[in-house]
Amino acid sequence: MRVDIISIFPEYFAPLDVSLIGKARRKGLLDIRVHQLRDWTHDVHRTVDDTPYGGGPGMVMKPEPWSEAIDTVIGSAETPPRLIVPTPSGRPFTQEVALEYAKEPWLLFAPARYEGIDARVMAEYGARLRLDEVSIGDYVLAGGEAAVLVMVEAVGRLLPGVLGNAESVADDSFAPGAMASLLEGPVYTKPPVWRGHEVPPILLSGNHAAIARWRRDEALRRTAARRPELVAGLARKGLDKRDLEVLDDASFRFMPEDMAD
Ligand code: 6GU
């Protein structure tokens, strides 16, 4: 996969040289190219922002540097990239979106600083290519760069060959399928007793069916406690008798509308 990032802080993306993503780049699985937006300015101050029309606080990113940068990166490519603009006012970035992006051959990220990019840039490229304005959560960052790091890591680890076979993406929290929308439960390693805390004995039993059931119980308990709104969604996907007992024991109560159809 090719990933281009246009930003006024190219140095912000140094973490993409490290660990899983760094290794994927060195293996040639990920071709990440970071560009300095100011390279597409023409004044001595390399200006990328200006005051907002209509007044108000802060500054808005000028359209011309963005359009010149995006046009240059896209070049004369026959199949243009998917353009992703991080913004707290975007649609939520979820695991489902990460899986969708992982199927793309080419992503172009345009993280903004200040109050955002002049909306005409989104109007222009929204008409020319597939454009997504996305948010990584309900909080406000100082700029879109950290959101790009989050999204590149979430997408990058899904690419074929990036994770070892041992670490399967299939039972991730939020992965579609059997464990859909269940948070992952606790994990343990050696020693069997640490500062008086024991590893749950079932994990040492060698009974794989019982271990799988125990893990599902723990995932259900954790999800009910931390993300009750996800359990409501599970009702439709089918819960067995034991699931319902565990949830009842965790004091989780379904609403009548959860049980519809
Ligand atoms: Cl994508 N950008 C900014 N600036 N803040 C955010 C965000 C993005 N997602 C959540 N907060």
Short mmCIF file of C-alpha atoms in Angstrom, two decimals, residues 3-255:
data_model
loop_
_atom_site.label_atom_id
_atom_site.label_comp_id
_atom_site.label_asym_id
_atom_site.label_seq_id
_atom_site.Cartn_x
_atom_site.Cartn_y
_atom_site.Cartn_z
CA VAL A 3 0.43 6.25 1.82
CA ASP A 4 1.11 9.95 1.23
CA ILE A 5 0.86 12.48 4.06
CA ILE A 6 0.89 16.24 3.50
CA SER A 7 1.54 18.29 6.65
CA ILE A 8 3.29 21.39 7.97
CA PHE A 9 4.97 19.07 10.52
CA PRO A 10 6.60 16.21 8.53
CA GLU A 11 8.81 15.46 11.59
CA TYR A 12 5.65 14.49 13.49
CA PHE A 13 5.65 11.21 11.54
CA ALA A 14 9.00 9.90 12.84
CA PRO A 15 7.15 7.17 14.81
CA LEU A 16 6.25 5.54 11.48
CA ASP A 17 9.91 4.41 11.28
CA VAL A 18 9.49 2.36 14.47
CA SER A 19 8.19 -1.10 15.43
CA LEU A 20 5.51 -2.85 13.36
CA ILE A 21 4.95 -0.05 10.83
CA GLY A 22 8.68 0.67 10.49
CA LYS A 23 9.29 -3.00 9.77
CA ALA A 24 6.44 -3.11 7.24
CA ARG A 25 8.05 -0.17 5.44
CA ARG A 26 11.48 -1.82 5.38
CA LYS A 27 9.86 -5.00 4.03
CA GLY A 28 8.29 -2.96 1.22
CA LEU A 29 4.73 -3.68 2.35
CA LEU A 30 4.05 -0.01 3.08
CA ASP A 31 5.36 2.88 0.97
CA ILE A 32 4.89 5.97 3.17
CA ARG A 33 5.82 9.39 1.72
CA VAL A 34 5.62 12.48 3.93
CA HIS A 35 5.46 15.93 2.27
CA GLN A 36 5.94 19.47 3.64
CA LEU A 37 2.85 21.51 2.74
CA ARG A 38 4.92 24.72 2.84
CA ASP A 39 6.86 23.46 -0.21
CA TRP A 40 3.77 24.50 -2.20
CA THR A 41 3.74 28.13 -0.98
CA HIS A 42 5.31 30.96 -3.01
CA ASP A 43 5.84 33.80 -0.50
CA VAL A 44 8.93 34.38 1.66
CA HIS A 45 7.03 33.51 4.85
CA ARG A 46 5.74 30.24 3.35
CA THR A 47 2.23 31.21 4.53
CA VAL A 48 -0.37 28.42 4.81
CA ASP A 49 -3.07 30.18 6.87
CA ASP A 50 -5.19 33.32 6.90
CA THR A 51 -8.00 34.90 8.94
CA PRO A 52 -11.49 33.36 8.67
CA TYR A 53 -14.16 35.04 6.54
CA GLY A 54 -17.05 36.04 8.77
CA GLY A 55 -14.71 36.60 11.70
CA GLY A 56 -14.10 34.45 14.73
CA PRO A 57 -11.06 33.07 16.51
CA GLY A 58 -8.09 31.29 15.01
CA MET A 59 -6.85 30.89 11.46
CA VAL A 60 -7.97 28.85 8.45
CA MET A 61 -5.65 26.98 6.09
CA LYS A 62 -5.51 28.60 2.63
CA PRO A 63 -6.78 26.54 -0.30
CA GLU A 64 -3.93 27.16 -2.80
CA PRO A 65 -1.06 25.32 -1.04
CA TRP A 66 -3.35 22.33 -0.39
CA SER A 67 -4.58 22.09 -3.97
CA GLU A 68 -1.07 22.43 -5.42
CA ALA A 69 0.24 19.81 -2.99
CA ILE A 70 -2.60 17.36 -3.62
CA ASP A 71 -2.44 17.84 -7.41
CA THR A 72 1.33 17.22 -7.37
CA VAL A 73 1.06 14.09 -5.22
CA ILE A 74 -1.74 12.66 -7.36
CA GLY A 75 0.07 13.62 -10.56
CA SER A 76 -1.33 11.90 -13.61
CA ALA A 77 -2.19 8.69 -11.77
CA GLU A 78 -4.89 6.71 -13.52
CA THR A 79 -6.39 5.50 -10.23
CA PRO A 80 -6.19 8.37 -7.74
CA PRO A 81 -5.81 7.75 -3.98
CA ARG A 82 -8.59 7.91 -1.45
CA LEU A 83 -8.26 11.32 0.26
CA ILE A 84 -8.65 11.34 4.04
CA VAL A 85 -8.99 14.62 5.92
CA PRO A 86 -8.86 14.19 9.72
CA THR A 87 -11.16 16.54 11.60
CA PRO A 88 -13.06 16.39 14.89
CA SER A 89 -16.20 17.16 12.84
CA GLY A 90 -15.73 14.06 10.65
CA ARG A 91 -17.46 10.68 10.60
CA PRO A 92 -16.11 8.26 13.23
CA PHE A 93 -13.02 6.24 12.30
CA THR A 94 -13.82 2.68 13.42
CA GLN A 95 -12.34 -0.79 12.90
CA GLU A 96 -14.79 -1.20 10.02
CA VAL A 97 -13.34 1.90 8.34
CA ALA A 98 -9.80 0.62 9.00
CA LEU A 99 -10.67 -2.67 7.26
CA GLU A 100 -12.10 -0.73 4.32
CA TYR A 101 -8.96 1.44 4.02
CA ALA A 102 -6.75 -1.67 4.24
CA LYS A 103 -8.22 -2.83 0.89
CA GLU A 104 -7.14 0.38 -0.88
CA PRO A 105 -3.91 0.51 -2.87
CA TRP A 106 -3.31 4.20 -2.09
CA LEU A 107 -4.31 6.58 0.73
CA LEU A 108 -3.59 10.32 0.89
CA PHE A 109 -3.87 12.00 4.30
CA ALA A 110 -4.30 15.77 4.61
CA PRO A 111 -4.04 16.67 8.33
CA ALA A 112 -4.78 20.31 9.15
CA ARG A 113 -3.66 22.64 11.93
CA TYR A 114 -5.45 25.79 13.09
CA GLU A 115 -9.25 25.81 12.64
CA GLY A 116 -9.11 23.56 9.57
CA ILE A 117 -8.83 23.81 5.78
CA ASP A 118 -10.89 26.21 3.63
CA ALA A 119 -14.03 24.14 2.86
CA ARG A 120 -13.68 24.74 -0.90
CA VAL A 121 -10.76 22.27 -0.91
CA MET A 122 -13.16 19.53 0.24
CA ALA A 123 -15.76 20.70 -2.33
CA GLU A 124 -13.16 20.49 -5.13
CA TYR A 125 -11.66 17.09 -4.25
CA GLY A 126 -14.92 15.62 -3.05
CA ALA A 127 -16.09 16.01 -6.65
CA ARG A 128 -12.85 14.61 -8.14
CA LEU A 129 -12.06 11.63 -5.91
CA ARG A 130 -13.28 9.65 -2.94
CA LEU A 131 -12.97 11.99 0.06
CA ASP A 132 -13.55 11.12 3.73
CA GLU A 133 -13.53 13.60 6.60
CA VAL A 134 -12.96 11.43 9.67
CA SER A 135 -12.63 11.86 13.43
CA ILE A 136 -10.78 9.45 15.73
CA GLY A 137 -12.92 10.21 18.78
CA ASP A 138 -14.95 12.69 20.73
CA TYR A 139 -12.18 15.00 21.91
CA VAL A 140 -10.27 17.80 20.23
CA LEU A 141 -6.63 17.52 19.19
CA ALA A 142 -4.39 20.45 18.26
CA GLY A 143 -4.15 19.12 14.71
CA GLY A 144 -4.81 16.09 12.54
CA GLU A 145 -1.27 14.68 12.67
CA ALA A 146 -1.79 12.45 15.73
CA ALA A 147 -5.01 11.17 14.12
CA VAL A 148 -3.03 10.20 11.00
CA LEU A 149 -0.55 8.24 13.15
CA VAL A 150 -3.49 6.42 14.74
CA MET A 151 -5.12 5.60 11.40
CA VAL A 152 -1.90 4.50 9.66
CA GLU A 153 -1.15 2.12 12.54
CA ALA A 154 -4.71 0.74 12.62
CA VAL A 155 -4.72 0.21 8.84
CA GLY A 156 -1.07 -0.87 8.51
CA ARG A 157 -1.38 -3.78 10.94
CA LEU A 158 -4.23 -5.18 8.81
CA LEU A 159 -2.12 -5.42 5.62
CA PRO A 160 -1.12 -8.93 4.53
CA GLY A 161 2.31 -9.86 5.94
CA VAL A 162 2.49 -7.04 8.50
CA LEU A 163 1.42 -9.09 11.54
CA GLY A 164 2.95 -12.49 12.19
CA ASN A 165 0.59 -15.44 11.79
CA ALA A 166 0.60 -15.84 15.58
CA GLU A 167 -1.12 -12.49 16.08
CA SER A 168 -4.41 -12.89 14.28
CA VAL A 169 -6.48 -9.88 13.47
CA ALA A 170 -9.65 -12.02 13.59
CA ASP A 171 -10.26 -11.92 17.36
CA ASP A 172 -9.39 -8.25 17.86
CA SER A 173 -11.87 -6.28 19.91
CA PHE A 174 -14.30 -4.91 17.30
CA ALA A 175 -13.24 -7.40 14.61
CA PRO A 176 -16.27 -8.57 12.66
CA GLY A 177 -17.16 -12.23 13.12
CA ALA A 178 -17.45 -14.53 16.10
CA MET A 179 -16.13 -12.12 18.73
CA ALA A 180 -17.83 -9.16 17.06
CA SER A 181 -18.13 -6.13 19.29
CA LEU A 182 -16.86 -7.87 22.43
CA LEU A 183 -13.96 -6.30 24.25
CA GLU A 184 -11.04 -8.68 24.77
CA GLY A 185 -10.72 -10.00 28.30
CA PRO A 186 -7.63 -10.11 30.55
CA VAL A 187 -4.41 -11.90 29.61
CA TYR A 188 -1.71 -13.50 31.79
CA THR A 189 1.83 -14.85 31.49
CA LYS A 190 4.40 -16.36 33.87
CA PRO A 191 4.98 -16.50 36.81
CA PRO A 192 1.83 -18.38 37.98
CA VAL A 193 1.80 -16.39 41.24
CA TRP A 194 3.03 -12.80 41.31
CA ARG A 195 2.92 -10.70 44.51
CA GLY A 196 0.24 -13.05 45.79
CA HIS A 197 -1.95 -12.67 42.66
CA GLU A 198 -2.72 -16.02 41.00
CA VAL A 199 -3.34 -16.70 37.35
CA PRO A 200 -6.93 -18.03 36.96
CA PRO A 201 -6.38 -21.83 37.36
CA ILE A 202 -8.52 -22.68 34.31
CA LEU A 203 -5.83 -21.16 32.06
CA LEU A 204 -3.38 -23.79 33.39
CA SER A 205 -5.87 -26.67 32.96
CA GLY A 206 -5.10 -27.57 29.36
CA ASN A 207 -8.86 -27.83 28.71
CA HIS A 208 -9.11 -25.75 25.54
CA ALA A 209 -12.91 -25.75 25.29
CA ALA A 210 -13.24 -24.64 28.92
CA ILE A 211 -10.59 -21.96 28.36
CA ALA A 212 -12.42 -20.63 25.29
CA ARG A 213 -15.67 -20.48 27.27
CA TRP A 214 -13.95 -18.75 30.20
CA ARG A 215 -12.44 -16.17 27.85
CA ARG A 216 -15.84 -15.46 26.34
CA ASP A 217 -17.31 -15.07 29.86
CA GLU A 218 -14.59 -12.57 30.76
CA ALA A 219 -15.07 -10.69 27.48
CA LEU A 220 -18.82 -10.47 28.15
CA ARG A 221 -18.29 -9.26 31.75
CA ARG A 222 -15.79 -6.63 30.66
CA THR A 223 -17.97 -5.42 27.80
CA ALA A 224 -21.05 -5.21 30.05
CA ALA A 225 -19.08 -3.18 32.61
CA ARG A 226 -17.18 -0.86 30.27
CA ARG A 227 -19.22 -0.66 27.05
CA PRO A 228 -22.82 -1.65 27.86
CA GLU A 229 -24.00 -0.09 24.57
CA LEU A 230 -22.03 -2.79 22.70
CA VAL A 231 -23.83 -5.61 24.54
CA ALA A 232 -27.17 -4.28 23.30
CA GLY A 233 -25.87 -4.81 19.75
CA LEU A 234 -24.78 -8.38 20.58
CA ALA A 235 -28.33 -9.46 21.36
CA ARG A 236 -29.10 -9.46 17.64
CA LYS A 237 -26.06 -11.53 16.73
CA GLY A 238 -27.12 -14.37 18.97
CA LEU A 239 -26.18 -15.09 22.55
CA ASP A 240 -26.27 -18.59 24.00
CA LYS A 241 -27.74 -19.62 27.36
CA ARG A 242 -24.39 -19.34 29.11
CA ASP A 243 -23.84 -15.82 27.65
CA LEU A 244 -27.18 -14.71 29.11
CA GLU A 245 -26.31 -16.22 32.51
CA VAL A 246 -22.96 -14.43 32.58
CA LEU A 247 -24.56 -11.10 31.64
CA ASP A 248 -27.29 -11.60 34.24
CA ASP A 249 -24.59 -12.35 36.85
CA ALA A 250 -22.84 -9.13 35.76
CA SER A 251 -26.13 -7.30 36.51
CA PHE A 252 -26.59 -6.44 32.84
CA ARG A 253 -30.24 -5.95 31.91
CA PHE A 254 -31.40 -5.88 28.29
CA MET A 255 -33.90 -3.27 27.19
#
